[in-house]
Tab-separated table of C-alpha atoms and ligand atoms in Angstrom:
chain	number	residue	atom	x	y	z
A	1	MET	CA	0.000	0.000	0.000
A	2	ASP	CA	1.502	3.324	-1.010
A	3	ILE	CA	0.665	6.684	0.542
A	4	GLU	CA	-1.969	7.518	-2.082
A	5	GLU	CA	-3.800	4.245	-1.504
A	6	PHE	CA	-3.474	4.738	2.273
A	7	ARG	CA	-5.164	8.146	1.892
A	8	ILE	CA	-8.125	6.438	0.191
A	9	ARG	CA	-8.273	3.319	2.370
A	10	GLY	CA	-7.836	5.379	5.531
A	11	LYS	CA	-10.897	7.449	4.663
A	12	GLU	CA	-12.822	4.278	3.829
A	13	MET	CA	-11.813	2.813	7.181
A	14	VAL	CA	-13.123	5.877	9.015
A	15	ASP	CA	-16.408	5.435	7.111
A	16	TYR	CA	-16.483	1.747	8.045
A	17	ILE	CA	-15.852	2.590	11.723
A	18	CYS	CA	-18.611	5.248	11.708
A	19	GLU	CA	-21.061	2.800	10.128
A	20	PHE	CA	-20.039	0.104	12.603
A	21	MET	CA	-20.465	2.380	15.608
A	22	SER	CA	-23.741	3.922	14.423
A	23	ASN	CA	-25.328	0.522	13.923
A	24	ILE	CA	-23.663	-1.534	16.625
A	25	HIS	CA	-26.998	-1.788	18.483
A	26	THR	CA	-28.387	-3.924	15.631
A	27	ARG	CA	-25.731	-6.631	16.165
A	28	ARG	CA	-25.775	-9.405	18.772
A	29	VAL	CA	-23.820	-8.380	21.887
A	30	THR	CA	-22.147	-11.782	22.152
A	31	PRO	CA	-21.256	-13.930	19.139
A	32	ASP	CA	-23.104	-17.118	18.252
A	33	VAL	CA	-19.956	-19.169	17.620
A	34	GLY	CA	-18.103	-22.004	19.319
A	35	PRO	CA	-14.388	-22.520	19.977
A	36	GLY	CA	-12.477	-23.124	16.725
A	37	TYR	CA	-15.102	-21.393	14.551
A	38	LEU	CA	-12.523	-19.356	12.648
A	39	ARG	CA	-9.933	-21.942	11.552
A	40	PRO	CA	-12.042	-23.609	8.822
A	41	LEU	CA	-12.991	-20.192	7.455
A	42	LEU	CA	-9.380	-19.120	6.819
A	43	PRO	CA	-6.637	-20.668	4.672
A	44	SER	CA	-4.078	-22.833	6.445
A	45	GLY	CA	-1.245	-20.349	5.772
A	46	PRO	CA	-0.591	-16.756	4.697
A	47	PRO	CA	-1.008	-15.886	1.007
A	48	ASN	CA	2.084	-16.010	-1.160
A	49	ASN	CA	0.976	-13.094	-3.294
A	50	PRO	CA	-0.528	-9.758	-2.192
A	51	GLU	CA	-4.303	-9.672	-1.816
A	52	SER	CA	-6.525	-6.725	-2.597
A	53	TRP	CA	-7.676	-4.514	0.261
A	54	ASP	CA	-11.302	-5.053	-0.752
A	55	GLU	CA	-10.903	-8.822	-0.345
A	56	ILE	CA	-9.343	-8.398	3.101
A	57	MET	CA	-12.130	-6.080	4.298
A	58	LYS	CA	-14.803	-8.446	2.959
A	59	ASP	CA	-13.407	-11.109	5.291
A	60	VAL	CA	-13.497	-8.679	8.228
A	61	GLU	CA	-17.258	-8.373	7.925
A	62	SER	CA	-18.007	-11.992	7.010
A	63	LYS	CA	-15.500	-13.863	9.191
A	64	ILE	CA	-14.144	-11.664	11.976
A	65	MET	CA	-17.180	-9.620	13.018
A	66	PRO	CA	-19.359	-12.714	13.652
A	67	GLY	CA	-16.822	-13.760	16.311
A	68	ILE	CA	-16.637	-10.413	18.117
A	69	THR	CA	-18.064	-9.784	21.594
A	70	HIS	CA	-19.179	-6.184	21.281
A	71	TRP	CA	-17.851	-4.370	24.330
A	72	GLN	CA	-19.104	-1.067	22.887
A	73	HIS	CA	-22.676	-2.332	22.480
A	74	PRO	CA	-25.304	-0.402	24.487
A	75	ARG	CA	-26.412	-3.667	26.119
A	76	PHE	CA	-22.939	-4.912	27.091
A	77	HIS	CA	-22.977	-4.748	30.892
A	78	ALA	CA	-20.134	-7.124	31.778
A	79	TYR	CA	-16.797	-6.455	33.539
A	80	PHE	CA	-15.996	-2.713	33.635
A	81	PRO	CA	-16.171	-0.305	30.667
A	82	ALA	CA	-13.607	-0.676	27.866
A	83	GLY	CA	-12.904	3.016	27.351
A	84	ASN	CA	-13.556	4.343	23.870
A	85	SER	CA	-14.006	7.703	22.191
A	86	PHE	CA	-13.252	9.304	18.853
A	87	PRO	CA	-10.502	11.631	20.168
A	88	SER	CA	-8.831	8.608	21.742
A	89	ILE	CA	-9.032	6.542	18.542
A	90	LEU	CA	-7.500	9.451	16.632
A	91	GLY	CA	-4.779	9.777	19.267
A	92	ASP	CA	-3.835	6.113	18.854
A	93	MET	CA	-3.927	6.486	15.089
A	94	LEU	CA	-1.449	9.356	15.229
A	95	SER	CA	0.679	7.531	17.795
A	96	ASP	CA	0.871	4.539	15.423
A	97	ALA	CA	1.850	6.792	12.549
A	98	ILE	CA	4.556	8.580	14.555
A	99	GLY	CA	5.669	5.082	15.563
A	100	CYS	CA	8.271	6.125	18.120
A	101	ILE	CA	9.440	3.741	20.843
A	102	GLY	CA	9.865	6.149	23.747
A	103	PHE	CA	11.910	4.152	26.228
A	104	SER	CA	14.104	7.121	27.145
A	105	TRP	CA	13.849	10.895	26.940
A	106	ALA	CA	16.276	10.876	24.016
A	107	ALA	CA	14.335	8.147	22.201
A	108	SER	CA	11.600	10.735	21.728
A	109	PRO	CA	11.534	13.754	24.065
A	110	ALA	CA	7.900	14.724	23.412
A	111	CYS	CA	6.747	11.159	24.074
A	112	THR	CA	8.334	11.242	27.539
A	113	GLU	CA	7.489	14.833	28.428
A	114	LEU	CA	3.839	14.669	27.382
A	115	GLU	CA	3.417	11.516	29.506
A	116	THR	CA	4.814	13.297	32.561
A	117	ILE	CA	2.670	16.376	31.967
A	118	VAL	CA	-0.554	14.446	31.296
A	119	CYS	CA	-0.003	12.366	34.448
A	120	ASP	CA	0.439	15.614	36.394
A	121	TRP	CA	-2.757	17.057	34.860
A	122	PHE	CA	-4.745	13.950	35.644
A	123	GLY	CA	-3.239	13.475	39.112
A	124	LYS	CA	-4.155	17.073	39.945
A	125	ALA	CA	-7.674	16.587	38.563
A	126	ILE	CA	-8.402	13.559	40.738
A	127	GLY	CA	-6.891	15.289	43.778
A	128	LEU	CA	-3.812	13.189	44.487
A	129	PRO	CA	-1.467	14.687	47.097
A	130	THR	CA	1.072	16.957	45.372
A	131	ASP	CA	3.891	14.583	46.425
A	132	PHE	CA	2.688	12.271	43.656
A	133	LEU	CA	3.156	14.873	40.945
A	134	TYR	CA	6.406	15.408	39.097
A	135	PHE	CA	6.133	19.154	39.381
A	136	GLY	CA	4.998	19.181	42.996
A	137	GLU	CA	7.097	21.430	45.207
A	138	ASP	CA	10.343	19.524	45.920
A	139	SER	CA	8.538	16.418	44.753
A	140	LYS	CA	10.255	13.091	44.423
A	141	GLY	CA	7.082	11.655	42.896
A	142	GLY	CA	5.693	11.346	39.421
A	143	GLY	CA	3.339	9.511	37.102
A	144	VAL	CA	3.806	6.978	34.337
A	145	ILE	CA	1.466	5.226	31.913
A	146	GLN	CA	1.632	1.435	31.995
A	147	GLY	CA	-0.136	-1.133	29.842
A	148	SER	CA	-2.342	-2.493	32.631
A	149	ALA	CA	-3.243	-2.261	36.301
A	150	SER	CA	-1.585	-5.659	36.764
A	151	GLU	CA	1.740	-4.138	35.676
A	152	CYS	CA	1.225	-1.084	37.908
A	153	ILE	CA	0.807	-3.317	40.955
A	154	LEU	CA	3.688	-5.560	39.854
A	155	VAL	CA	6.253	-2.757	39.508
A	156	CYS	CA	5.244	-1.339	42.902
A	157	MET	CA	5.537	-4.784	44.490
A	158	LEU	CA	8.975	-5.187	42.893
A	159	ALA	CA	10.065	-1.796	44.235
A	160	ALA	CA	8.747	-2.601	47.713
A	161	ARG	CA	10.487	-5.980	47.577
A	162	ALA	CA	13.819	-4.379	46.637
A	163	GLN	CA	13.487	-1.843	49.479
A	164	ALA	CA	12.634	-4.562	51.980
A	165	ILE	CA	15.540	-6.804	50.966
A	166	ALA	CA	17.982	-3.885	51.123
A	167	ARG	CA	16.702	-2.944	54.602
A	168	LEU	CA	16.982	-6.517	55.866
A	169	LYS	CA	20.534	-6.799	54.549
A	170	GLU	CA	21.496	-3.795	56.659
A	171	SER	CA	20.426	-5.491	59.883
A	172	PRO	CA	23.094	-7.610	61.660
A	173	ALA	CA	20.524	-10.395	62.187
A	174	HIS	CA	20.082	-10.865	58.459
A	175	ALA	CA	23.311	-9.607	56.866
A	176	HIS	CA	24.630	-13.172	56.443
A	177	LEU	CA	21.555	-14.316	54.482
A	178	ASP	CA	21.390	-14.106	50.709
A	179	GLU	CA	18.457	-12.639	48.741
A	180	THR	CA	16.697	-15.976	48.248
A	181	ALA	CA	16.639	-16.668	51.976
A	182	LEU	CA	15.386	-13.144	52.685
A	183	LEU	CA	12.687	-13.452	50.032
A	184	GLY	CA	11.107	-16.300	52.014
A	185	LYS	CA	10.574	-13.919	54.933
A	186	LEU	CA	8.619	-11.285	53.036
A	187	MET	CA	4.838	-11.075	53.383
A	188	ALA	CA	2.451	-9.037	51.228
A	189	TYR	CA	-1.221	-8.418	52.084
A	190	CYS	CA	-4.427	-7.841	50.204
A	191	SER	CA	-8.142	-8.439	50.665
A	192	ARG	CA	-10.169	-11.372	49.341
A	193	GLU	CA	-11.905	-8.720	47.240
A	194	SER	CA	-8.655	-7.516	45.622
A	195	HIS	CA	-8.266	-8.207	41.926
A	196	SER	CA	-6.645	-11.555	41.068
A	197	SER	CA	-3.734	-9.661	39.516
A	198	VAL	CA	-2.356	-9.043	43.040
A	199	GLU	CA	-2.089	-12.797	43.549
A	200	LYS	CA	-0.424	-13.234	40.158
A	201	ASP	CA	1.993	-10.387	40.886
A	202	ALA	CA	2.974	-12.037	44.184
A	203	MET	CA	3.600	-15.292	42.275
A	204	ILE	CA	5.845	-13.432	39.817
A	205	CYS	CA	7.675	-11.663	42.671
A	206	PHE	CA	8.058	-14.985	44.485
A	207	VAL	CA	6.717	-13.559	47.746
A	208	LYS	CA	4.073	-14.833	50.142
A	209	LEU	CA	0.692	-13.142	50.045
A	210	ARG	CA	-1.751	-13.155	52.946
A	211	ILE	CA	-5.307	-12.754	51.637
A	212	LEU	CA	-7.426	-11.074	54.321
A	213	GLU	CA	-11.159	-11.282	54.979
A	214	PRO	CA	-13.037	-8.047	54.313
A	215	ASP	CA	-16.056	-7.049	56.431
A	216	GLU	CA	-19.683	-7.760	55.478
A	217	LYS	CA	-19.606	-4.775	53.102
A	218	SER	CA	-16.546	-6.236	51.290
A	219	VAL	CA	-14.312	-3.537	52.827
A	220	LEU	CA	-10.834	-4.355	54.148
A	221	ARG	CA	-10.541	-2.877	57.660
A	222	GLY	CA	-7.465	-1.639	59.516
A	223	GLU	CA	-7.957	-3.962	62.495
A	224	THR	CA	-7.937	-7.070	60.275
A	225	LEU	CA	-4.661	-5.936	58.730
A	226	ARG	CA	-3.158	-5.048	62.122
A	227	GLN	CA	-3.915	-8.491	63.568
A	228	ALA	CA	-2.449	-10.256	60.518
A	229	ILE	CA	0.717	-8.151	60.590
A	230	GLU	CA	1.200	-8.728	64.320
A	231	SER	CA	0.799	-12.472	64.087
A	232	ASP	CA	3.069	-12.709	61.021
A	233	THR	CA	5.716	-10.525	62.644
A	234	ALA	CA	5.635	-12.737	65.724
A	235	GLU	CA	6.340	-15.712	63.467
A	236	GLY	CA	9.369	-13.979	61.928
A	237	TYR	CA	7.827	-12.751	58.690
A	238	VAL	CA	8.560	-9.268	57.376
A	239	PRO	CA	5.458	-7.375	56.170
A	240	PHE	CA	6.524	-5.260	53.191
A	241	PHE	CA	3.566	-4.527	50.882
A	242	VAL	CA	-0.160	-3.897	51.295
A	243	SER	CA	-2.350	-3.706	48.208
A	244	THR	CA	-5.710	-2.025	48.800
A	245	THR	CA	-8.553	-1.434	46.380
A	246	LEU	CA	-10.823	1.519	45.798
A	247	GLY	CA	-13.634	0.151	43.630
A	248	THR	CA	-13.308	-3.643	43.816
A	249	THR	CA	-14.002	-5.712	40.732
A	250	ALA	CA	-16.826	-7.829	42.137
A	251	CYS	CA	-18.936	-5.162	43.838
A	252	CYS	CA	-17.124	-1.785	43.720
A	253	SER	CA	-16.424	-1.595	47.457
A	254	PHE	CA	-13.803	0.717	48.927
A	255	ASP	CA	-11.142	-0.451	51.382
A	256	ASN	CA	-10.877	1.740	54.479
A	257	LEU	CA	-7.642	3.661	53.843
A	258	LYS	CA	-8.184	5.909	56.868
A	259	GLU	CA	-7.813	2.806	59.069
A	260	ILE	CA	-5.298	0.882	56.949
A	261	GLY	CA	-2.921	3.840	56.413
A	262	PRO	CA	-1.975	4.343	60.090
A	263	VAL	CA	-1.443	0.568	60.521
A	264	CYS	CA	1.047	0.588	57.622
A	265	LYS	CA	2.821	3.646	59.020
A	266	LYS	CA	3.291	1.891	62.377
A	267	TYR	CA	5.512	-0.717	60.752
A	268	PRO	CA	8.504	0.878	59.034
A	269	GLY	CA	9.031	-0.057	55.434
A	270	ILE	CA	5.529	-1.205	54.466
A	271	TRP	CA	4.630	0.069	50.996
A	272	LEU	CA	0.924	0.926	50.739
A	273	HIS	CA	-0.478	0.609	47.231
A	274	VAL	CA	-3.947	1.765	46.151
A	275	ASP	CA	-5.458	0.006	43.148
A	276	ALA	CA	-8.286	2.190	41.858
A	277	ALA	CA	-8.281	0.704	38.356
A	278	TYR	CA	-11.928	1.573	37.680
A	279	ALA	CA	-13.042	3.956	40.425
A	280	GLY	CA	-10.002	6.248	40.453
A	281	ASN	CA	-11.158	8.029	37.312
A	282	ALA	CA	-14.382	9.083	39.035
A	283	PHE	CA	-12.430	11.189	41.519
A	284	ILE	CA	-12.311	13.971	38.926
A	285	CYS	CA	-15.835	14.725	40.212
A	286	PRO	CA	-15.587	16.845	43.375
A	287	GLU	CA	-18.585	15.087	44.951
A	288	LEU	CA	-16.869	11.663	44.598
A	289	LYS	CA	-13.449	12.629	46.003
A	290	TYR	CA	-14.529	11.530	49.487
A	291	LEU	CA	-14.154	7.941	48.209
A	292	MET	CA	-10.365	8.350	48.244
A	293	ASN	CA	-10.157	9.550	51.854
A	294	GLY	CA	-6.925	8.248	53.325
A	295	VAL	CA	-4.978	8.357	50.048
A	296	GLU	CA	-2.503	10.619	51.863
A	297	TYR	CA	-1.054	7.441	53.439
A	298	ALA	CA	-0.400	5.757	50.076
A	299	ASP	CA	2.984	5.195	48.446
A	300	SER	CA	1.480	4.501	45.033
A	301	PHE	CA	-1.867	4.751	43.245
A	302	ASN	CA	-3.126	3.461	39.897
A	303	THR	CA	-6.193	3.991	37.762
A	304	ASN	CA	-7.037	2.824	34.232
A	305	THR	CA	-8.283	5.636	32.025
A	306	ASN	CA	-8.997	2.807	29.585
A	307	LYS	CA	-11.734	1.672	31.953
A	308	PHE	CA	-13.673	4.743	33.037
A	309	LEU	CA	-12.281	7.796	31.242
A	310	LEU	CA	-13.152	7.333	27.566
A	311	THR	CA	-9.607	6.340	26.600
A	312	ASN	CA	-8.948	3.230	24.538
A	313	PHE	CA	-6.911	0.335	25.900
A	314	ASP	CA	-4.105	0.559	26.923
A	315	CYS	CA	-3.664	3.497	29.279
A	316	SER	CA	-3.129	2.657	32.926
A	317	CYS	CA	-1.828	5.569	35.004
A	318	LEU	CA	0.426	4.951	37.988
A	319	TRP	CA	1.745	7.567	40.398
A	320	VAL	CA	4.413	6.998	43.020
A	321	ARG	CA	5.408	9.173	45.959
A	322	ASP	CA	9.094	8.355	45.494
A	323	ARG	CA	10.121	7.645	41.912
A	324	PHE	CA	13.686	6.819	42.984
A	325	LYS	CA	12.434	3.850	45.030
A	326	LEU	CA	10.601	2.602	41.951
A	327	THR	CA	13.421	3.059	39.481
A	328	SER	CA	16.128	1.693	41.759
A	329	ALA	CA	14.374	-1.694	41.535
A	330	LEU	CA	14.232	-1.655	37.741
A	331	VAL	CA	17.406	0.005	36.434
A	332	VAL	CA	19.712	-1.757	34.016
A	333	ASP	CA	21.807	0.532	31.909
A	334	PRO	CA	23.611	-0.793	28.821
A	335	LEU	CA	25.655	1.700	26.821
A	336	TYR	CA	23.358	1.566	23.784
A	337	LEU	CA	20.458	2.984	25.842
A	338	GLN	CA	22.392	5.772	27.538
A	339	HIS	CA	22.201	9.431	26.497
A	340	THR	CA	23.684	12.746	27.548
A	341	HIS	CA	20.566	14.051	29.385
A	342	ALA	CA	20.035	11.006	31.588
A	343	ASP	CA	20.789	12.964	34.790
A	344	THR	CA	18.125	15.594	34.234
A	345	ALA	CA	15.447	13.824	32.195
A	346	ILE	CA	13.021	11.006	32.889
A	347	ASP	CA	13.770	7.680	31.214
A	348	TYR	CA	10.551	5.695	31.487
A	349	ARG	CA	12.356	2.428	30.695
A	350	HIS	CA	13.335	2.460	34.398
A	351	TRP	CA	9.666	2.680	35.501
A	352	SER	CA	8.323	-0.437	33.793
A	353	ILE	CA	8.959	-4.077	32.868
A	354	ALA	CA	9.165	-3.685	29.095
A	355	LEU	CA	11.812	-1.541	27.441
A	356	SER	CA	9.805	-0.444	24.421
A	357	ARG	CA	6.743	1.708	25.012
A	358	ARG	CA	4.009	3.254	22.897
A	359	PHE	CA	3.151	6.957	22.788
A	360	ARG	CA	0.086	6.377	24.997
A	361	SER	CA	-0.139	9.843	26.487
A	362	LEU	CA	-1.162	11.285	23.123
A	363	LYS	CA	-4.641	9.735	23.250
A	364	LEU	CA	-5.173	10.728	26.895
A	365	TRP	CA	-4.110	14.277	26.065
A	366	PHE	CA	-6.559	14.325	23.123
A	367	VAL	CA	-9.350	13.022	25.388
A	368	MET	CA	-8.684	15.519	28.174
A	369	ARG	CA	-8.539	18.460	25.784
A	370	SER	CA	-11.502	17.415	23.640
A	371	TYR	CA	-13.880	16.761	26.539
A	372	GLY	CA	-12.419	19.101	29.128
A	373	LEU	CA	-12.838	18.133	32.752
A	374	SER	CA	-16.494	19.208	32.597
A	375	GLY	CA	-17.202	16.773	29.725
A	376	LEU	CA	-15.457	13.912	31.521
A	377	GLN	CA	-17.325	14.676	34.731
A	378	ALA	CA	-20.614	14.659	32.802
A	379	TYR	CA	-19.775	11.213	31.387
A	380	ILE	CA	-19.055	9.776	34.844
A	381	ARG	CA	-22.122	11.412	36.393
A	382	ASN	CA	-24.313	9.931	33.656
A	383	HIS	CA	-23.091	6.413	34.517
A	384	VAL	CA	-23.671	7.033	38.232
A	385	LYS	CA	-27.167	8.388	37.551
A	386	LEU	CA	-28.103	5.396	35.358
A	387	ALA	CA	-26.735	2.910	37.901
A	388	LYS	CA	-28.957	4.585	40.503
A	389	ARG	CA	-31.881	4.179	38.133
A	390	PHE	CA	-31.180	0.469	37.749
A	391	GLU	CA	-30.743	0.161	41.521
A	392	ALA	CA	-34.233	1.654	41.958
A	393	LEU	CA	-35.662	-0.976	39.572
A	394	VAL	CA	-34.076	-3.786	41.603
A	395	LYS	CA	-35.333	-2.337	44.885
A	396	LYS	CA	-38.868	-1.967	43.545
A	397	ASP	CA	-39.205	-5.632	42.583
A	398	SER	CA	-39.568	-7.799	45.679
A	399	ARG	CA	-38.369	-10.925	43.799
A	400	PHE	CA	-34.846	-9.432	43.626
A	401	GLU	CA	-32.351	-8.138	46.160
A	402	LEU	CA	-29.572	-5.584	45.932
A	403	CYS	CA	-26.088	-6.863	46.865
A	404	ASN	CA	-23.825	-3.784	46.962
A	405	ASP	CA	-23.759	-0.098	47.862
A	406	VAL	CA	-24.228	1.592	44.501
A	407	VAL	CA	-21.832	4.548	44.374
A	408	LEU	CA	-20.474	4.459	40.817
A	409	GLY	CA	-21.630	2.590	37.699
A	410	LEU	CA	-21.938	-0.947	39.090
A	411	VAL	CA	-25.057	-2.600	40.495
A	412	CYS	CA	-24.881	-6.092	42.014
A	413	PHE	CA	-28.146	-7.945	42.405
A	414	ARG	CA	-29.654	-11.418	42.565
A	415	ALA	CA	-33.011	-13.069	42.472
A	416	LYS	CA	-34.172	-14.213	45.898
A	417	GLY	CA	-33.425	-17.921	45.645
A	418	SER	CA	-30.519	-20.311	45.403
A	419	ASP	CA	-27.183	-19.698	43.669
A	420	LYS	CA	-28.225	-22.348	41.143
A	421	PHE	CA	-31.405	-20.462	40.319
A	422	ASN	CA	-29.393	-17.255	39.761
A	423	GLN	CA	-26.891	-19.117	37.589
A	424	LYS	CA	-29.761	-20.361	35.415
A	425	LEU	CA	-31.303	-16.909	35.293
A	426	LEU	CA	-28.052	-15.301	34.127
A	427	SER	CA	-27.436	-18.045	31.541
A	428	SER	CA	-30.883	-17.614	30.062
A	429	ILE	CA	-30.435	-13.828	29.885
A	430	ASN	CA	-26.990	-14.136	28.279
A	431	ASP	CA	-27.994	-16.946	25.906
A	432	SER	CA	-30.261	-14.533	24.053
A	433	GLY	CA	-27.132	-12.770	22.778
A	434	LYS	CA	-29.017	-9.520	23.218
A	435	ILE	CA	-27.460	-8.525	26.511
A	436	HIS	CA	-24.367	-9.535	28.437
A	437	MET	CA	-23.656	-9.519	32.170
A	438	ILE	CA	-21.268	-11.589	34.276
A	439	PRO	CA	-21.513	-13.116	37.740
A	440	ALA	CA	-19.333	-12.616	40.800
A	441	ARG	CA	-19.220	-13.890	44.338
A	442	VAL	CA	-20.031	-11.335	47.037
A	443	ASN	CA	-20.339	-12.375	50.674
A	444	GLN	CA	-20.077	-16.021	49.571
A	445	ARG	CA	-23.130	-15.660	47.343
A	446	TYR	CA	-23.488	-15.793	43.571
A	447	ILE	CA	-24.554	-12.364	42.317
A	448	ILE	CA	-25.148	-10.774	38.919
A	449	ARG	CA	-23.146	-7.678	38.030
A	450	PHE	CA	-24.754	-4.931	35.980
A	451	ALA	CA	-22.034	-2.498	34.849
A	452	LEU	CA	-22.695	0.678	32.918
A	453	THR	CA	-20.212	0.588	30.065
A	454	ALA	CA	-21.399	2.370	26.897
A	455	PRO	CA	-19.940	5.889	26.567
A	456	ASN	CA	-23.332	7.360	25.671
A	457	ALA	CA	-25.572	5.108	27.746
A	458	THR	CA	-29.113	6.413	28.145
A	459	SER	CA	-32.019	5.667	30.441
A	460	ARG	CA	-33.681	3.981	27.458
A	461	ASP	CA	-30.866	1.397	27.436
A	462	VAL	CA	-31.374	0.760	31.151
A	463	GLY	CA	-35.114	0.476	30.567
A	464	LYS	CA	-34.492	-2.058	27.779
A	465	LEU	CA	-32.303	-4.096	30.072
A	466	SER	CA	-34.992	-4.234	32.717
A	467	SER	CA	-37.326	-5.875	30.205
A	468	TYR	CA	-34.746	-8.649	29.592
A	469	VAL	CA	-34.335	-9.245	33.340
A	470	ASN	CA	-38.118	-9.088	33.587
A	471	PHE	CA	-38.418	-6.585	36.409
A	472	ILE	CA	-41.993	-5.888	37.376
B	501	PLP	N1	-7.727	-3.985	39.561
B	501	PLP	C1	-9.067	-3.895	39.497
B	501	PLP	C2	-9.823	-3.283	40.639
B	501	PLP	C3	-9.743	-4.348	38.352
B	501	PLP	O1	-11.080	-4.271	38.297
B	501	PLP	C4	-8.990	-4.907	37.291
B	501	PLP	C5	-9.661	-5.389	36.076
B	501	PLP	O2	-10.840	-5.268	35.890
B	501	PLP	C6	-7.601	-4.988	37.425
B	501	PLP	C7	-6.999	-4.523	38.579
B	501	PLP	C8	-6.737	-5.576	36.342
B	501	PLP	O3	-6.681	-4.674	35.293
B	501	PLP	P1	-5.704	-4.882	34.044
B	501	PLP	O4	-6.455	-5.716	33.077
B	501	PLP	O5	-5.483	-3.477	33.540
B	501	PLP	O6	-4.461	-5.516	34.513
């Protein structure tokens, strides 16, 4: 494809995308295909000779689209939103065209600097303490965009692990032990309601993880953490990392940072992480900032703009209070990656697992400027308002019960009856292909999650959903 054909095909692709998005509501939400559906439809190997663009696009519609689960469909209510907006799509398009690999400042100065600035903008907008911002007064902090919340938690756990090992090595009692022996002493903590990525990250870091019981509202409390830390310390373990969640995946509960923070501070060297992958974006609304009370105790905080801020995957923002603690765990410095401004500039390769990195900040910058904070707040408030509307429908129908405190765009509910009955109910709703929700376990019970996801969701969509669930 030469540049003249790209000009034509690019415009056609924009038309295709507009058509697709305008009519997405006419498609099934979930595909009617089984595993392995695609293999017989495609040749067993790549073509030897070039194929025409028209032929390729024909196959998109006839072979690929029938196997797509439409996360942007107005009746997709599973998981959390997969952020999407036109400014963001255009941002990614430009980022792909620029095609820089911004692992260091020198590898593309604007790629690095825009990321730092956009993280500062966003951090300020959600009300993070100024210590987390790069340009905070005398700040050692700063923000970075990672590919996922899982990576955000992983790099913080790695940094906390490195700090803990270094501290142990300084003590006469442990100086004779090597890193592997010390690793066996480290203990991380999270709640049963934390995302499974915390468990996976602990596996990768090769550290023990104590999974704590939250209270009846699915909230991790300070006293539970204190008791666990005391008993582990008495047994010779070294608590080094606590991962908390604001906006849990199953039911959008909020761990009690006001209680947990002081417990962490009592034990020197515990790194307190706050995973707000979904909910953190909502803190741009002044009336929702109370949900992050206690964040002043945190060492790091992450939120995915690709969940709840109209930005396409991937764009997971992480802020740390001390960027030197983070980078000291991740620095390797071969000559071919060094440059003359390394002392004064940020090199994001030291903040993440991968070396190469996309120009992700471009799309977030486009989104923030195109919507403005007021537009983004309106989007979040619309989801909250519609969730409240759905909550009212559940409460009105005595055959159903509500299973969470509805504060953002997630409603958890179940039919009064057994788990089996609810499983059957959800299967029959999902089998229609006209709507999609997923289950979760809250307070040991099977519940159905209704998540607002569509960027322009309306009360009509919520009304339609209620007819599928059969609310009276
Ligand atoms: N944390 C929370 C609270 C989540 O809800 C999720 C995913 O939904 C994650 C972490 C993992 O996110 P990612 O897919 O970006 O790793």
